[in-house]
Coordinates of C-alpha atoms and ligand atoms in Angstrom, one line a residue:
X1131 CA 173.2 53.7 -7.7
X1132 CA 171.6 52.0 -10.9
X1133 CA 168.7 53.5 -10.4
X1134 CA 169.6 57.4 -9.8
X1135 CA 171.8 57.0 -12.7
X1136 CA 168.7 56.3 -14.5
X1137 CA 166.8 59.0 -13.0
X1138 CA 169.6 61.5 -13.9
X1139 CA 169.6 60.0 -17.6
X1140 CA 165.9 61.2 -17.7
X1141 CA 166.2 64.1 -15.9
X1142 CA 168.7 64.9 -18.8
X1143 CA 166.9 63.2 -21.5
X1144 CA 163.6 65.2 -20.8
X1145 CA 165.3 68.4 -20.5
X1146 CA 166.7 68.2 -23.5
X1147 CA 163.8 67.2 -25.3
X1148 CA 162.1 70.4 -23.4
X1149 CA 164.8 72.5 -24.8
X1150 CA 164.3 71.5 -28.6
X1151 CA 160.7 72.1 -28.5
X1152 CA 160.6 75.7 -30.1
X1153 CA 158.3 78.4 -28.0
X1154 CA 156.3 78.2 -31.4
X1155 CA 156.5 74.6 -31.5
X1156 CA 155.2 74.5 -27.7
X1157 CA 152.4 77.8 -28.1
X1158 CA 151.1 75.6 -31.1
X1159 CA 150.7 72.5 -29.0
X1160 CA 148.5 74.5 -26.9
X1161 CA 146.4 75.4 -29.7
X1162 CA 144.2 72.3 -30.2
X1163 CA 140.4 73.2 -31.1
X1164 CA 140.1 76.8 -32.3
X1165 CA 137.6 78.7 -33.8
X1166 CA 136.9 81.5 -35.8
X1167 CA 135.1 84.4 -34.5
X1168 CA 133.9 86.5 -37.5
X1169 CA 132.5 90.2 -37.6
X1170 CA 134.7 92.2 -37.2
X1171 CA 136.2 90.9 -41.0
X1172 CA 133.3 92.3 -41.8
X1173 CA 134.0 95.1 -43.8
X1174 CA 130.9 95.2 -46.2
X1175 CA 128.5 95.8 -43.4
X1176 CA 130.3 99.1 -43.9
X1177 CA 129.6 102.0 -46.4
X1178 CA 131.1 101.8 -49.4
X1179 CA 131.6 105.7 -50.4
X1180 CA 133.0 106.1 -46.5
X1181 CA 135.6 103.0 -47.7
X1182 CA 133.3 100.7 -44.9
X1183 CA 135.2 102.3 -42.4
X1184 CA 132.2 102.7 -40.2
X1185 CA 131.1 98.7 -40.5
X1186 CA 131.3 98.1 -36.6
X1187 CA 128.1 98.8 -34.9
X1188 CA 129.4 99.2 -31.4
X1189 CA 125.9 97.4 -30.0
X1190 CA 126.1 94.7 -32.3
X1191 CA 130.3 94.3 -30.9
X1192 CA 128.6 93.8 -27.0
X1193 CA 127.0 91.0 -27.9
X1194 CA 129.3 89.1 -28.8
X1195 CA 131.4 89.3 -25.8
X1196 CA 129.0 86.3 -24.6
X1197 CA 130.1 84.2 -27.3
X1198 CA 133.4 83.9 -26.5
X1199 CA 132.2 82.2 -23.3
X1200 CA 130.1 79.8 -25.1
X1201 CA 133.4 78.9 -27.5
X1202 CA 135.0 77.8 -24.3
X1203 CA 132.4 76.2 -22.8
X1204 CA 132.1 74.5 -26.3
X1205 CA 135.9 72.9 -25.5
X1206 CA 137.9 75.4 -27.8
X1207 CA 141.3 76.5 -26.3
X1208 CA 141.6 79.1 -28.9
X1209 CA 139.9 81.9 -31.2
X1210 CA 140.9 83.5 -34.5
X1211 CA 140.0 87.0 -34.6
X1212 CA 139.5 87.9 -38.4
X1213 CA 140.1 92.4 -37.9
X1214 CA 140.0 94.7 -41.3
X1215 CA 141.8 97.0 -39.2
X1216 CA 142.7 98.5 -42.8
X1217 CA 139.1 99.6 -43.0
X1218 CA 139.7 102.0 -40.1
X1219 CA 142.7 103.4 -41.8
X1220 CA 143.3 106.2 -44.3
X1221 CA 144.1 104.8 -47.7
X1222 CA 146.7 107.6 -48.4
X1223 CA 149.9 108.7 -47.2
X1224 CA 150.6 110.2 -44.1
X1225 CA 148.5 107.1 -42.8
X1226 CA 146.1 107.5 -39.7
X1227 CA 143.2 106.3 -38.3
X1228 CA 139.7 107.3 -39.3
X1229 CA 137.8 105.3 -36.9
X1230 CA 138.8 104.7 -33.4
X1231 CA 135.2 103.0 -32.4
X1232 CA 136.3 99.6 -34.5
X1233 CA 139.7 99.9 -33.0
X1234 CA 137.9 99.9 -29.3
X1235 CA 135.9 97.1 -30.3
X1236 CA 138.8 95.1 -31.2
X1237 CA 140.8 95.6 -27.9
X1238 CA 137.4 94.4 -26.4
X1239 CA 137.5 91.2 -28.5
X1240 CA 141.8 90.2 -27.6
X1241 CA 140.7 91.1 -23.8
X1242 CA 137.4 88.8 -23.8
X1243 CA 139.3 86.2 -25.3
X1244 CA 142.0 86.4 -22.4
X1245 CA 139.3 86.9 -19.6
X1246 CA 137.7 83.0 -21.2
X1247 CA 141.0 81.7 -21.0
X1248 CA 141.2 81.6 -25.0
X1249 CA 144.5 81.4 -27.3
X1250 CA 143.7 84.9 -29.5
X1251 CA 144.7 85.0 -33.1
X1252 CA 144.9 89.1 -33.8
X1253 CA 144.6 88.2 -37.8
X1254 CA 144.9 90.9 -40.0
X1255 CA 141.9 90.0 -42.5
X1256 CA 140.9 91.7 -45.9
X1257 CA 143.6 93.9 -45.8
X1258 CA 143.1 94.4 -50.0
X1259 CA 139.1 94.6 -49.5
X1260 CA 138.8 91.2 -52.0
X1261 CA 140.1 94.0 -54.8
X1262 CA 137.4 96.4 -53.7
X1263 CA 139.6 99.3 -53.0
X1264 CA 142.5 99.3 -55.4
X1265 CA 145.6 100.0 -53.4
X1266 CA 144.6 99.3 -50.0
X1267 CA 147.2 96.6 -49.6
X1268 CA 150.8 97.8 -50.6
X1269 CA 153.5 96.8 -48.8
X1270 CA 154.1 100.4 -46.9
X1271 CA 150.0 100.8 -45.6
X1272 CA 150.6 96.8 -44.4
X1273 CA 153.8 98.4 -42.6
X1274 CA 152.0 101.2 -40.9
X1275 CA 149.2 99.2 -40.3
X1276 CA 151.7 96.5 -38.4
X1277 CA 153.4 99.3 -36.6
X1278 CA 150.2 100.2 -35.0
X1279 CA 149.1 96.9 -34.8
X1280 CA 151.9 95.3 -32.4
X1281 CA 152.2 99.1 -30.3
X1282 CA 149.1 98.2 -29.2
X1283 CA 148.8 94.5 -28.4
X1284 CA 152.7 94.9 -27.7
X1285 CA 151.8 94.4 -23.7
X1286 CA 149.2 91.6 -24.1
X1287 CA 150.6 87.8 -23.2
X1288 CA 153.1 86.5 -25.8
X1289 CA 152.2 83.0 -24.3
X1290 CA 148.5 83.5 -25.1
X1291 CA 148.2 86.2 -28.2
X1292 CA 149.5 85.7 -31.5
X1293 CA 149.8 87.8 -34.8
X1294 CA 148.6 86.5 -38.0
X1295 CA 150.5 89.2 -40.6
X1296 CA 148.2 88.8 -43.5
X1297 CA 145.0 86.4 -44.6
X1298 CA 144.6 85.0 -48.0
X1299 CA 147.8 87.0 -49.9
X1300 CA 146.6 86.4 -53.6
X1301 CA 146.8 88.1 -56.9
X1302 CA 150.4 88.6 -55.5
X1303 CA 153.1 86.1 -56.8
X1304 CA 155.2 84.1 -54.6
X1305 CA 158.1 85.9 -54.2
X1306 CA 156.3 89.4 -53.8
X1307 CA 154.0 87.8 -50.8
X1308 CA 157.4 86.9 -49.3
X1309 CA 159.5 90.1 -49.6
X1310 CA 156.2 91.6 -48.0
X1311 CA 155.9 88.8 -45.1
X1312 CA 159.1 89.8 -44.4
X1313 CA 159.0 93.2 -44.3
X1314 CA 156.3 92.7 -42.1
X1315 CA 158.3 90.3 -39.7
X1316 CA 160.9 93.2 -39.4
X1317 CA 158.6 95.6 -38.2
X1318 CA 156.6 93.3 -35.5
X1319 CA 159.8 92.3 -34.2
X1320 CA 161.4 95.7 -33.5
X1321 CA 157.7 96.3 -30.9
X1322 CA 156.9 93.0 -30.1
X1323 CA 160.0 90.5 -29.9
X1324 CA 158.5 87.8 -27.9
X1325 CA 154.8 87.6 -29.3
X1326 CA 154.3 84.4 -31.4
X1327 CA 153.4 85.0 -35.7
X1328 CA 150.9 83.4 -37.9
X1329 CA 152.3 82.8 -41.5
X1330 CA 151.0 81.5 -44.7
X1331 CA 151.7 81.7 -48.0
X1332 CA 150.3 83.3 -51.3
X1333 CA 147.7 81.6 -53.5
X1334 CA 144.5 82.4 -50.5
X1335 CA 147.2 80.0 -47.8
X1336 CA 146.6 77.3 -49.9
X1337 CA 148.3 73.8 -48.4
X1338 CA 150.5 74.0 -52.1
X1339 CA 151.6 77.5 -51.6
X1340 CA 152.8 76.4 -48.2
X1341 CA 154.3 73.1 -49.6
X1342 CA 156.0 74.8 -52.0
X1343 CA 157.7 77.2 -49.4
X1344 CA 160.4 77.6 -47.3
X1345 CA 160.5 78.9 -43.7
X1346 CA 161.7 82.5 -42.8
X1347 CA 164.6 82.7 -40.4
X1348 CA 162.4 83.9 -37.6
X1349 CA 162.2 80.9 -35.2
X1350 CA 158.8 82.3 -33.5
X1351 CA 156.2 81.3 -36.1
X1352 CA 153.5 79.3 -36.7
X1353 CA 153.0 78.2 -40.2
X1354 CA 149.1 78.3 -41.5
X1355 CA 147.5 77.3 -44.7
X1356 CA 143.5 77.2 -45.3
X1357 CA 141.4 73.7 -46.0
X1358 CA 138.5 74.1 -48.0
X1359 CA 139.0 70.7 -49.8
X1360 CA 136.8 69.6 -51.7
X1361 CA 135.9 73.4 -52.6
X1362 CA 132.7 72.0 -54.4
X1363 CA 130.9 70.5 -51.2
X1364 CA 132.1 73.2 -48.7
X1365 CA 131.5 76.0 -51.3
X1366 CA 128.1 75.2 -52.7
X1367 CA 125.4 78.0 -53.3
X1368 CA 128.3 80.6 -52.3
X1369 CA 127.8 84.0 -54.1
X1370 CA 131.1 85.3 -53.5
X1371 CA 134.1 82.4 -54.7
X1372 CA 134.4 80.9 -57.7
X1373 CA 132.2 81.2 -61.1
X1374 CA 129.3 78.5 -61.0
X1375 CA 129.0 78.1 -57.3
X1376 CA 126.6 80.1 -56.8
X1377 CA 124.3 77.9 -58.8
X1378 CA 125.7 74.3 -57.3
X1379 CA 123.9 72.4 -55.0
X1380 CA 123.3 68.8 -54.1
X1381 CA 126.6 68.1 -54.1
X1382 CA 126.7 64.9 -51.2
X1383 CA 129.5 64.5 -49.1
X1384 CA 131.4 62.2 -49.6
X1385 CA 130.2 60.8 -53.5
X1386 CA 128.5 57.6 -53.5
X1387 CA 129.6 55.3 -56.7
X1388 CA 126.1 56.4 -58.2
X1389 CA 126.4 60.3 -57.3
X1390 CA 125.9 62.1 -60.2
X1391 CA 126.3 66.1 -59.8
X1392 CA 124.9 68.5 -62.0
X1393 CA 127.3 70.9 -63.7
X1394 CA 125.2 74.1 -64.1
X1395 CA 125.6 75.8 -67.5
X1396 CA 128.1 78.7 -66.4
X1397 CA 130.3 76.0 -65.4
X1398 CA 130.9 74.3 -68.4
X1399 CA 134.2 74.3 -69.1
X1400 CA 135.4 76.3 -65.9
X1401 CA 137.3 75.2 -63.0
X1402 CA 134.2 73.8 -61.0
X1403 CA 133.7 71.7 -63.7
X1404 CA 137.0 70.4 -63.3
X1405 CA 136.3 70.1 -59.7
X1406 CA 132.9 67.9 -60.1
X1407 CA 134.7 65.7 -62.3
X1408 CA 137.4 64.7 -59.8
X1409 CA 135.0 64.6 -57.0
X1410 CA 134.6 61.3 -56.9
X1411 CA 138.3 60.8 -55.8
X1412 CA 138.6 64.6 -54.0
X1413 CA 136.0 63.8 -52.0
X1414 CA 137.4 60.3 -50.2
X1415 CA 139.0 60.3 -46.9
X1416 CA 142.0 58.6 -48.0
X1417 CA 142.1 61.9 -50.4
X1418 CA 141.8 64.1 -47.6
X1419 CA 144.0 62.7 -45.0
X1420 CA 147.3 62.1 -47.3
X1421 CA 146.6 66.2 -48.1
X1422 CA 147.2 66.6 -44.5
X1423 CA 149.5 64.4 -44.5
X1424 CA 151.4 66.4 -46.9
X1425 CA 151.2 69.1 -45.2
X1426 CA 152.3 67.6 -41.6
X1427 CA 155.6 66.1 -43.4
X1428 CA 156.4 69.6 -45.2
X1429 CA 156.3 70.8 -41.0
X1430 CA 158.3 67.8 -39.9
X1431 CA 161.1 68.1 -42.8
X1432 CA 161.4 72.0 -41.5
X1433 CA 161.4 71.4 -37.7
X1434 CA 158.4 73.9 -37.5
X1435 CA 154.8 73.7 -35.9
X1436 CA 151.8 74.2 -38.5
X1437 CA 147.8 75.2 -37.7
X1438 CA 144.8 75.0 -40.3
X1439 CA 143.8 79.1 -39.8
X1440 CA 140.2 77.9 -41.9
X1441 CA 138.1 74.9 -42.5
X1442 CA 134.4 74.8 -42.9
X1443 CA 131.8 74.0 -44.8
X1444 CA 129.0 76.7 -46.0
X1445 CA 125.3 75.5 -44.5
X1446 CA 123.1 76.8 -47.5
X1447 CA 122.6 74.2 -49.0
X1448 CA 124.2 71.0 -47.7
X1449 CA 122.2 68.5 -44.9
X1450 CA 123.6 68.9 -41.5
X1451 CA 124.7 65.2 -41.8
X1452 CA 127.0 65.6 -44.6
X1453 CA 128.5 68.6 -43.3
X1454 CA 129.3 66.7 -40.1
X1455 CA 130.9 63.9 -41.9
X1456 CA 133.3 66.4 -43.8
X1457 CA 133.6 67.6 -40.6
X1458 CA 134.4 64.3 -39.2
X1459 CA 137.1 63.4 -41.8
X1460 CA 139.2 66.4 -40.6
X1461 CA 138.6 66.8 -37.2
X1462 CA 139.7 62.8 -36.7
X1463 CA 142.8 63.6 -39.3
X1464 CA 144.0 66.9 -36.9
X1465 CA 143.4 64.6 -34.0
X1466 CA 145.7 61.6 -35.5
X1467 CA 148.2 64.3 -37.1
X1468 CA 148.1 66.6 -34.3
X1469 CA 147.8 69.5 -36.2
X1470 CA 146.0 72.6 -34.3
X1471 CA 142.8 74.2 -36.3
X1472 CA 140.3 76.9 -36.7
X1473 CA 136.5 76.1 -37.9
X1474 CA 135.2 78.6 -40.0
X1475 CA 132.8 80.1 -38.2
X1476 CA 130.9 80.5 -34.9
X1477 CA 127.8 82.3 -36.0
X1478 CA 127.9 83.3 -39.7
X1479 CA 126.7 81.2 -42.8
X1480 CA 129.4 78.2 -41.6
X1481 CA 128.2 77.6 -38.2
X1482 CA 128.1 73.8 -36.9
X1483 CA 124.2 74.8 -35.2
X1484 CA 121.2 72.7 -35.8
X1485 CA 119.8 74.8 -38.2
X1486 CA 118.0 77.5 -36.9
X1487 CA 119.3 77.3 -33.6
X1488 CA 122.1 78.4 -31.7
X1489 CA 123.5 75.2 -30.6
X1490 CA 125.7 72.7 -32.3
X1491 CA 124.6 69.9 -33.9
X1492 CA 124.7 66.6 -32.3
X1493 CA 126.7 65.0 -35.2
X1494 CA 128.9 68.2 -35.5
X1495 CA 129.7 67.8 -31.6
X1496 CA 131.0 64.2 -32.5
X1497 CA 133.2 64.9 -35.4
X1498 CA 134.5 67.9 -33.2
X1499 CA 135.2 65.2 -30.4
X1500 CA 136.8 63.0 -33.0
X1501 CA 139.9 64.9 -32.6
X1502 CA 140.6 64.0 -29.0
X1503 CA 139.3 60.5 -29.5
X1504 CA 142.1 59.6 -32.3
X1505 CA 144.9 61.4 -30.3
X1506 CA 143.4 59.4 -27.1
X1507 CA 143.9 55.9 -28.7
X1508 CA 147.3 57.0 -30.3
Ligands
LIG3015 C1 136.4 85.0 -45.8 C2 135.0 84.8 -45.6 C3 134.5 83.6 -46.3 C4 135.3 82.4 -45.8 C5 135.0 81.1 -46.6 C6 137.1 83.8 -45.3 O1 138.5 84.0 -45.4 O2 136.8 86.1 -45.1 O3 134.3 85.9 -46.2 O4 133.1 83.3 -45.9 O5 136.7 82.7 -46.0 O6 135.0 81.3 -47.9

C-alpha cells in the first residue's frame, strides 16, 4: 500500500510540475543549439533606387537549402531565419507586396528547416533598413507587415515555428518599442493564437534593455536579448557598428595582464575607447558568466523562458583560437545556465569554419560541445 501511495504521490507530483511548465517555457527547452542562417537579412545585396527589394537571387536561395542539412548534421536543433520581408513591401499606404520571388524563397527556407527537423525562428530582421529608408518602420507598415506575416505561416507547426516580432528596435525609446511590441502581439494573436513569439527589448535587445523590462501579459513568449560582449573583440575591423572599429584589431581574447590594445586615433575619446579601457575586466569569464547570470535571474524572477537570438564573433581579424575561446566561455555558460542560443552565423563574415573552408573548426566544435558537457555533469 506504501508503496502505490508513493507512486500516486509522483504521479501527482510530476503532473503538476508538467502542468506549470509554460508551452513557451517547454518550446524553449527544446531550443538548445541554434543558429543563425543569414541571407535573406540581406537587404543591401539589393538595389538601392528599387528600395533592395529585388536582393534575393532565387539561384543563390537553392543553394542554401543544403545548408540547413549540414546545421543539423552539425547538432543544432534549431535555426533563426533573419527575413527583411519589409524590403518586399511598398513603403506607402495602401501596403502590398512588390516582390513575390523573396516571399517564395522564404516559404522555401521555414519548409527546409521543418523537412531537417529544425526549430525555425521566422525573424522579422531590418525592418527600419539600419535608417536607410526613413519611414520604413512605423508602427502601422510593422502591422501590415505582421498581418501578412502570420496569414501565411499561420498553418505551419506552433510546436516547431516561432515569430520573432522585431530585431534590434533602436533609436526608439523604451516605452515606444513596447506600445509597438504590443500592437504587434495583438495582431499575431487574432491569425496565429497558438504559434510561440520571440521578444526583446529596445536598445539593439541589449541584456539591460531586457533587465530593465517587464513581461507582456501574453504567456506564449520567449524572451530574447543579443550577446556581443565584449563588443571590442567580437566587433573588430567591422565597417558597419560603432566609430573606430573599423580600424581595431589585435584585440586578444581574453586580455593577458600585459595586453596592451591600441586605441586608433578616431577613437580617442569615443565609446571604444571606453571599451578598450575596461577590457581588461569585460573580457574575463567571471565578467561574462555573472552577465548571464543576470539575465537568467531577471527570467527566473518572471517565471518566463529566455534565448540569446545573437552571439558571435566577426573572423576578420581575430585567430581562430581566440574566437573559440570566446566562444567557449558562452557556450559552457548556456550549457551551465540552460539558456537556449543562436550563433551568429553559418556562412557570412561570423562563421565558426577553419578559415577558408567550409567546415568548423576543431576548437569551435569543442566550445560548441561545451554546452552539453556542463549541463551533462550538472
Ligand atoms: C546584423 C548583421 C551583423 C550582425 C553582427 C546582425 O543583427 O543584421 O548585419 O553582421 O548583427 O553585428
Amino acid at each position: 500500500m506504501k508503496k502505490i501511495i508513493y507512486f500516486l504521490l509522483i504521479l501527482l507530483f510530476g503532473a503538476h510540475h508538467a502542468a506549470a511548465q509554460s508551452i513557451a517555457q517547454q518550446r524553449a527547452d527544446r531550443m538548445k543549439l541554434g543558429m543563425n542562417l543569414s541571407y535573406l537579412d540581406n537587404y543591401s545585396l539589393g538595389t538601392k533606387e528599387k528600395n533592395y527589394a529585388d536582393f534575393v537571387k532565387p539561384a543563390d536561395a537553392a543553394k542554401r537549402e543544403k545548408m540547413f542539412a549540414e546545421i543539423a548534421k552539425a547538432g543544432f536543433s534549431t535555426v533563426r531565419i533573419p527575413i527583411n520581408f519589409g524590403a518586399w513591401a511598398s513603403l506607402n499606404q495602401p501596403y502590398r507586396w512588390e516582390n513575390g520571388e523573396g516571399l517564395k524563397t522564404a516559404d522555401l527556407f521555414v519548409k527546409w528547416a521543418a523537412a531537417n527537423d529544425l526549430n525555425a525562428i521566422v525573424d522579422l530582421h531590418h525592418v527600419e533598413f539600419d535608417g536607410k529608408i526613413q519611414g520604413a518602420a512605423t508602427t502601422e507598415r510593422i502591422i501590415w507587415l505582421w498581418r501578412q506575416i502570420a496569414t501565411r505561416y499561420k498553418n505551419t507547426n506552433p510546436e516547431r515555428v516561432f515569430f520573432e516580432l522585431r530585431n534590434e528596435p533602436h533609436d526608439i525609446k523604451a516605452e515606444d518599442w513596447r506600445a509597438q511590441a504590443e500592437a504587434i502581439i495583438k495582431t499575431v494573436r487574432q491569425i496565429a493564437p497558438n504559434h510561440t513569439l520571440i521578444v526583446g527589448f529596445h536598445d539593439w535587445n541589449s541584456r539591460q534593455a531586457l533587465i530593465d523590462s517587464k513581461p507582456f501579459a501574453d504567456a506564449n513568449i520567449i524572451y530574447t536579448f543579443h550577446y556581443y560582449d565584449p563588443f571590442i573583440f567580437t566587433h573588430q575591423g567591422a565597417t558597419w557598428s560603432s566609430e573606430g572599429l573599423p580600424e581595431l584589431k589585435n584585440v586578444p581574447f581574453p586580455a593577458s595582464k600585459n595586453t596592451k590594445i591600441e586605441t586608433p586615433a578616431i577613437a580617442k575619446g569615443k565609446w571604444v575607447e571606453n571599451q578598450i579601457n575596461s577590457y581588461q575586466k569585460d573580457s574575463s569569464a567571471e565578467k561574462m558568466f555573472a552577465d548571464l547570470k543576470a539575465a537568467k535571474n531577471w527570467a527566473e524572477k518572471n517565471k518566463v523562458p529566455i534565448f540569446v537570438g545573437e552571439f558571435g564573433s566577426y573572423g576578420k581579424y581575430p585567430t581562430t583560437e581566440d574566437r573559440c575561446r570566446h566562444a567557449a566561455v558562452i557556450y559552457s555558460a548556456f550549457g551551465k545556465l540552460n539558456i537556449p542560443g543562436a550563433w551568429w552565423e553559418w556562412d557570412g563574415g561570423f562563421n565558426m569554419f577553419e578559415k577558408g573552408t567550409t567546415k568548423i573548426a576543431a576548437c569551435m566544435r569543442k566550445a560548441v560541445d561545451s554546452y552539453n558537457v556542463r549541463k551533462a555533469a550538472k
